[in-house]
XYZ file of C-alpha atoms in Angstrom:
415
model
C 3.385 -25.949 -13.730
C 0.348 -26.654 -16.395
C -1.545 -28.272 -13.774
C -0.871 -25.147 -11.438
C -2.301 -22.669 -14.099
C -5.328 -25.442 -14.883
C -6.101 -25.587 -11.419
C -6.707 -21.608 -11.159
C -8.501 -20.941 -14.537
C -5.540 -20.368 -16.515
C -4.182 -21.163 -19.925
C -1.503 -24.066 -19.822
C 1.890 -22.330 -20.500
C 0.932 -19.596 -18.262
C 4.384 -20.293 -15.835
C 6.587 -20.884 -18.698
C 9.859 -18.931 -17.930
C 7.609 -17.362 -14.632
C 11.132 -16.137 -12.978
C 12.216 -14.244 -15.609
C 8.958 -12.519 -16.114
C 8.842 -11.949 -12.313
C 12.058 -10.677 -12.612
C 11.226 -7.985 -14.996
C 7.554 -7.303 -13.477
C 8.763 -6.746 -10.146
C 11.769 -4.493 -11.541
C 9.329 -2.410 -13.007
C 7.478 -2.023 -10.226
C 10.302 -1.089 -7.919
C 11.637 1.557 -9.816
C 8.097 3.062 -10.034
C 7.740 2.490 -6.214
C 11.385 4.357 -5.617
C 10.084 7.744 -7.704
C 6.339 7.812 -6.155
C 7.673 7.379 -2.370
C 10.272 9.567 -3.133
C 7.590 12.175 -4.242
C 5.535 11.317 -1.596
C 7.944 11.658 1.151
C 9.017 14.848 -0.193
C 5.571 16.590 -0.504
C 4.142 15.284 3.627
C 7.854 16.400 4.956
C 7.308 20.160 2.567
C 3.257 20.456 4.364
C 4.279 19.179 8.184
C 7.363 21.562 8.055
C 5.850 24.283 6.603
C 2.743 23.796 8.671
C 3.038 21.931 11.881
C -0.553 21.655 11.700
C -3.052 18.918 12.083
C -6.102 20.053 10.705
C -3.661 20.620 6.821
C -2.067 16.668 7.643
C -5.738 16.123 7.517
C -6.756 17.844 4.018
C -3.563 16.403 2.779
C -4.367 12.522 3.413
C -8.437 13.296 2.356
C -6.551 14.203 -0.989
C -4.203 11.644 -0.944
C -6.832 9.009 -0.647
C -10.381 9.811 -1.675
C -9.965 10.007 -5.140
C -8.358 6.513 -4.833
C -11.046 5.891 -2.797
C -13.863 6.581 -5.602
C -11.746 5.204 -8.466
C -11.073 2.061 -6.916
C -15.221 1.648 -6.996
C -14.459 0.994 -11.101
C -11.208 -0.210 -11.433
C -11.748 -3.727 -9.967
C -13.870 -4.255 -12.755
C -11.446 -2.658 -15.466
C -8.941 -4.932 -14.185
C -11.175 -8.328 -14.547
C -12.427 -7.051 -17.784
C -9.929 -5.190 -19.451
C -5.968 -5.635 -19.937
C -4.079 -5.638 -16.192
C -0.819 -4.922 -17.867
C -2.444 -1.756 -20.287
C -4.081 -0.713 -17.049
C -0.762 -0.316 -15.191
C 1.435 1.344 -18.068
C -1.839 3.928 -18.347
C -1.566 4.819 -14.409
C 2.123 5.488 -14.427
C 1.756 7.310 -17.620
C -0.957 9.812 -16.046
C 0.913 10.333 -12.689
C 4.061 11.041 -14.258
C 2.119 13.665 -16.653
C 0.639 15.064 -13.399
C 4.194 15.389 -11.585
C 5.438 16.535 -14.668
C 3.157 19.490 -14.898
C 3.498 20.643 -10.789
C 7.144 20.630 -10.975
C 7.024 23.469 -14.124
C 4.314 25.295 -11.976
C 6.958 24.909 -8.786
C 9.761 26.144 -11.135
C 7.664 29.047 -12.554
C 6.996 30.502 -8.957
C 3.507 28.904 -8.304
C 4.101 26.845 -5.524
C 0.387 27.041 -3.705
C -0.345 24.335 -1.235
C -3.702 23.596 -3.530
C -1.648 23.020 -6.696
C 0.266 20.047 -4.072
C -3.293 18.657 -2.954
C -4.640 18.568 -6.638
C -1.675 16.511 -7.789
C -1.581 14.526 -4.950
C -4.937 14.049 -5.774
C -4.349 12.768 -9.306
C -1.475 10.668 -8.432
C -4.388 8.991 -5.878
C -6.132 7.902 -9.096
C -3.646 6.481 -10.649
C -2.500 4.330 -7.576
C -6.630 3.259 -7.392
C -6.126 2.238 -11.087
C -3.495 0.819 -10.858
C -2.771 -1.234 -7.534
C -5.862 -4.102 -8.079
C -4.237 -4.387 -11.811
C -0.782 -5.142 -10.027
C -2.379 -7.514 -7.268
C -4.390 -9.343 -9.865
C -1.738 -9.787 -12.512
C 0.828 -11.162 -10.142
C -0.949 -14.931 -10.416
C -1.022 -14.172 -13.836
C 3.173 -14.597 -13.624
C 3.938 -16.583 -10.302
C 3.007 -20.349 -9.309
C 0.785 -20.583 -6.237
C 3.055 -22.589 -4.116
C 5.817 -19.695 -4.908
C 3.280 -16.643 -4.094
C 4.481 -16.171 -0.304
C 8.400 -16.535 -1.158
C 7.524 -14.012 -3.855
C 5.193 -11.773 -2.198
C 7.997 -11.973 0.739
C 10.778 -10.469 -1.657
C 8.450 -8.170 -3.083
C 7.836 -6.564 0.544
C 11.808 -6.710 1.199
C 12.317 -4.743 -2.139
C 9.735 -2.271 -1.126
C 11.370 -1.420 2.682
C 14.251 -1.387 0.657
C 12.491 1.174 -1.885
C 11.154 2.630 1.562
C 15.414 2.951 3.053
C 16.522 4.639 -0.086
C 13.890 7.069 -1.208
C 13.371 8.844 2.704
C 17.234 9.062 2.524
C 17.093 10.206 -1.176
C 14.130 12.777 -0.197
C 15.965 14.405 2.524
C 19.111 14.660 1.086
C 17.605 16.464 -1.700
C 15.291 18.843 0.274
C 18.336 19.866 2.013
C 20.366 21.116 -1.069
C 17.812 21.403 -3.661
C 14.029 22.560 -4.305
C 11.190 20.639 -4.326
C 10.426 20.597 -7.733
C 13.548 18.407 -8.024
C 11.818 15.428 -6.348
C 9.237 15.649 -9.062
C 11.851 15.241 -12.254
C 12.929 11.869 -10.735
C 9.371 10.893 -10.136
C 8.553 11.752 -14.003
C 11.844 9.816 -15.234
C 11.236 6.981 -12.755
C 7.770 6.280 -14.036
C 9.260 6.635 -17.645
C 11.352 3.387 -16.994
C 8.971 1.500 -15.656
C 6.345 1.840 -18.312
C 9.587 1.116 -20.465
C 10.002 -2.205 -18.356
C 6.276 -3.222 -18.605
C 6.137 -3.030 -22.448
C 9.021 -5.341 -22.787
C 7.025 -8.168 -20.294
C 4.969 -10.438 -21.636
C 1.697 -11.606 -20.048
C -1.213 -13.002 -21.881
C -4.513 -11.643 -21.331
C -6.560 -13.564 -18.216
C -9.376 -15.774 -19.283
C -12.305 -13.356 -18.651
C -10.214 -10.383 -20.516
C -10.506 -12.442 -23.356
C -14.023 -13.111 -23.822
C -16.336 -11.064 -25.166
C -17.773 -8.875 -22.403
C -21.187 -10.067 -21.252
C -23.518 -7.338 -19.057
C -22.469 -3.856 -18.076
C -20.021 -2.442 -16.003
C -22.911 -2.694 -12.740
C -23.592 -6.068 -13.580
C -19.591 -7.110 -12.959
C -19.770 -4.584 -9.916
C -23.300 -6.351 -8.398
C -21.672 -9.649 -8.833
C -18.136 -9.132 -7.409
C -20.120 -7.377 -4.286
C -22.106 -10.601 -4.063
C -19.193 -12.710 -4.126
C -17.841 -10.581 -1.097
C -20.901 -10.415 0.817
C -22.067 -13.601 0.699
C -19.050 -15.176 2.321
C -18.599 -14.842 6.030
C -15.204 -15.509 6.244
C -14.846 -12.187 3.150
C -17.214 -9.569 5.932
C -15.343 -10.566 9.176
C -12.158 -10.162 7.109
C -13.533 -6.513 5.642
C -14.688 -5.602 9.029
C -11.289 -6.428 10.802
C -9.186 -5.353 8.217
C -11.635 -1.895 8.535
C -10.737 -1.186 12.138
C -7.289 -2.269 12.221
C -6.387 0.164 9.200
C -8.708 2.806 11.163
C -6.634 2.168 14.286
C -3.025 2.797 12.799
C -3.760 6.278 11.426
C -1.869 7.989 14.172
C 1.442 5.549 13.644
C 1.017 5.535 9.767
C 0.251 9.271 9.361
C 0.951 11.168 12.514
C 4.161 9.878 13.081
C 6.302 12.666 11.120
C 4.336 15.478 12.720
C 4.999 13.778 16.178
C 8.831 14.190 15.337
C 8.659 17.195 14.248
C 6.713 18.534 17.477
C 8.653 16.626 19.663
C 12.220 15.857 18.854
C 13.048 18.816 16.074
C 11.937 19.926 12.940
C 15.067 19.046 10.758
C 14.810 16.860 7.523
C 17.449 14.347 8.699
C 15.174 13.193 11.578
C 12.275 12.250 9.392
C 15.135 10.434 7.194
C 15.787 8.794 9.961
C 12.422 7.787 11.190
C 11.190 6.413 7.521
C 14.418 4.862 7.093
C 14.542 2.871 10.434
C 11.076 1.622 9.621
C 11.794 0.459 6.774
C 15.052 -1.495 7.409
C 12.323 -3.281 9.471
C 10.035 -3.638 6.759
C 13.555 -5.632 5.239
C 13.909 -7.389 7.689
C 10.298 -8.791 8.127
C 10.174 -9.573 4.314
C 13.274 -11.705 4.613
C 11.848 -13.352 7.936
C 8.201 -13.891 5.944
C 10.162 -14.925 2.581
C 12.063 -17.830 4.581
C 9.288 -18.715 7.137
C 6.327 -18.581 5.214
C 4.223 -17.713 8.034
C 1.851 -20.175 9.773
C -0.203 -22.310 7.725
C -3.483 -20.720 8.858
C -2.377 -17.009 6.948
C -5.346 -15.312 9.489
C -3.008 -16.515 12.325
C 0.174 -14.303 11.046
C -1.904 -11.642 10.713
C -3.269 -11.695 13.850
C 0.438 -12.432 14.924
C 1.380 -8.947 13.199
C -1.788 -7.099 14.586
C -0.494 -8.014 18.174
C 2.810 -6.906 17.824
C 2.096 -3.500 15.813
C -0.210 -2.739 18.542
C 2.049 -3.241 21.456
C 5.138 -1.752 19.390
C 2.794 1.146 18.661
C 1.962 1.484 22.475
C 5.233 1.508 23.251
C 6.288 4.789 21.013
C 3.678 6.593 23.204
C 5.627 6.466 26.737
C 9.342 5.438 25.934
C 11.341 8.490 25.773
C 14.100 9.330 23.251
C 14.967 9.998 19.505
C 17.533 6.760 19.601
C 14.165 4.527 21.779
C 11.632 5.928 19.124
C 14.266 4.500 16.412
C 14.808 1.527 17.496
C 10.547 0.904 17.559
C 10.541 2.140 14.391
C 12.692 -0.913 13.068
C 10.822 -3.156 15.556
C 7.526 -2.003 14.030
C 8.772 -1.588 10.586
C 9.290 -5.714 10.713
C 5.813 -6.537 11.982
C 4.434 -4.938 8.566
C 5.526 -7.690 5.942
C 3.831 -10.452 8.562
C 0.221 -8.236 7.512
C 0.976 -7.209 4.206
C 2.150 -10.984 2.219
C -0.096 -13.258 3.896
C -2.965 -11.437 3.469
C -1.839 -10.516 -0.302
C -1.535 -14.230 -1.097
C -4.452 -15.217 0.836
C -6.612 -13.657 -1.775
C -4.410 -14.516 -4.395
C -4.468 -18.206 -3.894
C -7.763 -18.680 -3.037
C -9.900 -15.902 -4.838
C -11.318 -16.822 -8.196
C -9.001 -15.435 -10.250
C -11.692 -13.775 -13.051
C -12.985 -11.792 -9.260
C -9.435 -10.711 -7.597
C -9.495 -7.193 -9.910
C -13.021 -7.124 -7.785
C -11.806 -8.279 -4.909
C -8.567 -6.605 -4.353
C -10.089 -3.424 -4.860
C -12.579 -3.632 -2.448
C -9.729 -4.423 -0.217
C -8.137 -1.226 -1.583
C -11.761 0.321 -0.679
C -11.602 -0.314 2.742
C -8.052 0.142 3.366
C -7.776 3.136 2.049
C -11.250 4.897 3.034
C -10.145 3.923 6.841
C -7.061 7.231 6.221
C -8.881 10.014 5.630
C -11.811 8.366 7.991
C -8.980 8.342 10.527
C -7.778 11.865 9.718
C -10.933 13.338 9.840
C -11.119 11.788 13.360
C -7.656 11.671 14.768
C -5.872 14.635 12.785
C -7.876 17.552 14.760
C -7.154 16.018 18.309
C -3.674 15.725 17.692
C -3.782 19.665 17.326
C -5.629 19.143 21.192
C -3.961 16.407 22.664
C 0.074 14.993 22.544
C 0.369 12.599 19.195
C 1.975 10.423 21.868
C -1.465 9.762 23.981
C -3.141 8.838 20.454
C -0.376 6.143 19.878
C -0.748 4.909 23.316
C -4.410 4.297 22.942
C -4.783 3.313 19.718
C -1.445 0.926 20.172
C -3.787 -0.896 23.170
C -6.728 -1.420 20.723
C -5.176 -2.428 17.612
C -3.152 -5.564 19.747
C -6.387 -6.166 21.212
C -8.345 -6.783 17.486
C -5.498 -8.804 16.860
C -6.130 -11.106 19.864
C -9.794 -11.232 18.356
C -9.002 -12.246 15.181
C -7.068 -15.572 16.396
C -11.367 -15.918 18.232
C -12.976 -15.437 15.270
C -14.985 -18.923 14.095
C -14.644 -17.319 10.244
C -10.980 -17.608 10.846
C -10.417 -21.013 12.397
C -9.289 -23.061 9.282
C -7.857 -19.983 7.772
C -9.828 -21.089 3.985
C -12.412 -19.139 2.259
C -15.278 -21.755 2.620
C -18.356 -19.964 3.200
């Protein structure tokens, strides 16, 4: 295992006792995943029902992503420069505090749709902080040649985050207030920062030096890194228009339930719950597989079948049909989401991935309110269904394109 760590710029001893650590780190994150989606799920399901409206879906995502958006522009460089595992603890600390404070407004009476969008808008910071932190320090604790198999179980615990806290959401929306939601959220958060105290990880290599240059110069040279590689702006580019392109399936779907097939909590249970016992299902399949040895080719592989999947939800009729897609789709996700997580992680200098990963976080998450903006006032114009078909079409097509692409052919970040 020293060799492993020598080989990516870390300190021999790095992997010693790497599954427990793992064990722990990925615990942590978990239970912090299980409170935010819970949260999450709860506040999209209280807008669409109590608006059924595009043009508020769109305001909602714009505030659920742009301030990640921004954020994510400086913490790339906090989390090459500065402690990955203080960085974490500090973004669960200030969404909790955030949650914290809009469930006693919700409890009080004050229960404005503005007070939802400014917290949703803090909780986007704290995911911006903290999400290149998490991507970056998982090398830190994991062998290369384990990444996928760990990435893989990391994507089956998350669906399975992704099963419980829809079903958890709805049950409790039917019986209880909002403002419930948000208690779990704050004690959820509460355990993990608990968890990451107890795990230790020693700082990475460039954490440890004394810090040479500004905060520009880090951010000038990570953005040369990126943009002097061909293979890193056909990746940004693709990875630009295929996030653009699922908007409708990744954010219009609840709306499209609720318009077509009934406005009842139990159905968007349902829906987030079927995708996600996908999303298990794929992270098993990736976890054992591994994917093909060229990682662009499974995510081209995924691309393909999203698209089609996606197509498909746009002219099969039926609650049960649209179901059964969503597990379909829901399994395609893990084939994007761990090979192109350990793509980066395995081949990235590992003093850039805090860089790195949050330019990926840049572009990724710019592309939903980008999308919104676009898609969210036609689908107050035109059926949500049309959208799907189309964009379903065009998405499998970029993923044919990708498999084309002369940056992609050996699948290694050479130039």
């Amino acid at each position: 295992m020293e060799g492993n760590a020598l080989a990516r710029g870390l300190s021999p001893g790095t992997f010693k006792h790497w599954k427990r650590k793992t064990v722990l780190f990925l615990s942590g994150q978990t239970v912090s995943l299980f409170g935010s989606s819970l949260v999450q799920f709860a506040i999209i399901w209280y807008i669409t029902l109590s608006t059924q409206s595009g043009g508020i879906m769109t305001i909602a995502s714009i505030c659920g992503f742009a301030p990640q958006i921004v954020i994510s522009l400086f913490s790339g460089v906090w989390a090459d420069r500065a402690s990955r595992k203080l960085l974490i603890i500090g973004a669960d600390a200030l969404v909790a505090t955030a949650t914290f404070i809009l469930a006693l407004f919700f409890l009080s009476g004050h229960d404005d749709l503005w007070m939802v969008f400014l917290v949703s808008g803090i909780r986007s910071l704290g995911t911006g902080i903290q999400t290149p932190a998490v991507n970056a320090m998982l090398p830190q604790i994991v062998p290369a040649d384990k990444l996928t198999r760990i990435g893989g179980i990391n994507g089956s615990l998350q669906s399975v985050m992704f099963i419980l806290s829809p079903a958890a959401a709805g049950a409790l929306l039917s019986f209880t207030e909002l403002e419930y939601t948000f208690f779990i959220d704050v004690s959820t958060a509460a355990a993990a920062i608990v968890i990451m105290i107890l795990l230790k990880v020693p700082l990475h290599e460039k954490a440890k030096l004394k810090q040479k240059g500004g905060y520009l110069g880090d951010l000038k040279a990570g953005l040369k890194y990126v943009l002097g590689s061909g293979f890193f702006r056909s990746y940004f580019l693709f990875y630009a228009l295929f996030f653009f392109l699922i908007v409708p399936a990744s954010q219009l779907t609840p709306l499209m339930v609720a318009r077509t097939f009934g406005d009842e909590y139990w159905r968007l249970s349902a829906m987030e719950i079927s995708f996600a016992a996908g999303g298990v299902l794929g992270g098993i399949v990736i976890s054992l597989w591994g994917g093909f040895k060229n990682r662009m080719h499974t995510i081209a592989l995924c691309c393909i079948l999203f698209g089609v999947l996606t197509a498909l939800v746009g002219i099969l009729p039926g609650f049960i049909t649209f179901l059964v897609l969503m597990v379909l789709t829901g399994s395609t996700v893990p084939l994007f989401t761990t090979p192109s997580m350990v793509l980066l992680q395995e081949q990235v200098d590992p003093n850039m991935q805090g860089r790195v990963f949050s330019l990926a976080q840049i572009v990724m998450t710019s592309m939903v309110p980008l999308g919104m903006v676009f898609f969210g006032p036609i689908s107050d114009q035109i059926r949500i269904e049309t959208l799907m078909l189309i964009t379903g079409i065009c998405g499998a097509l970029t993923g044919v394109a990708v498999f084309f692409n002369k940056h992609f052919k050996s699948g290694l970040i050479t130039d």
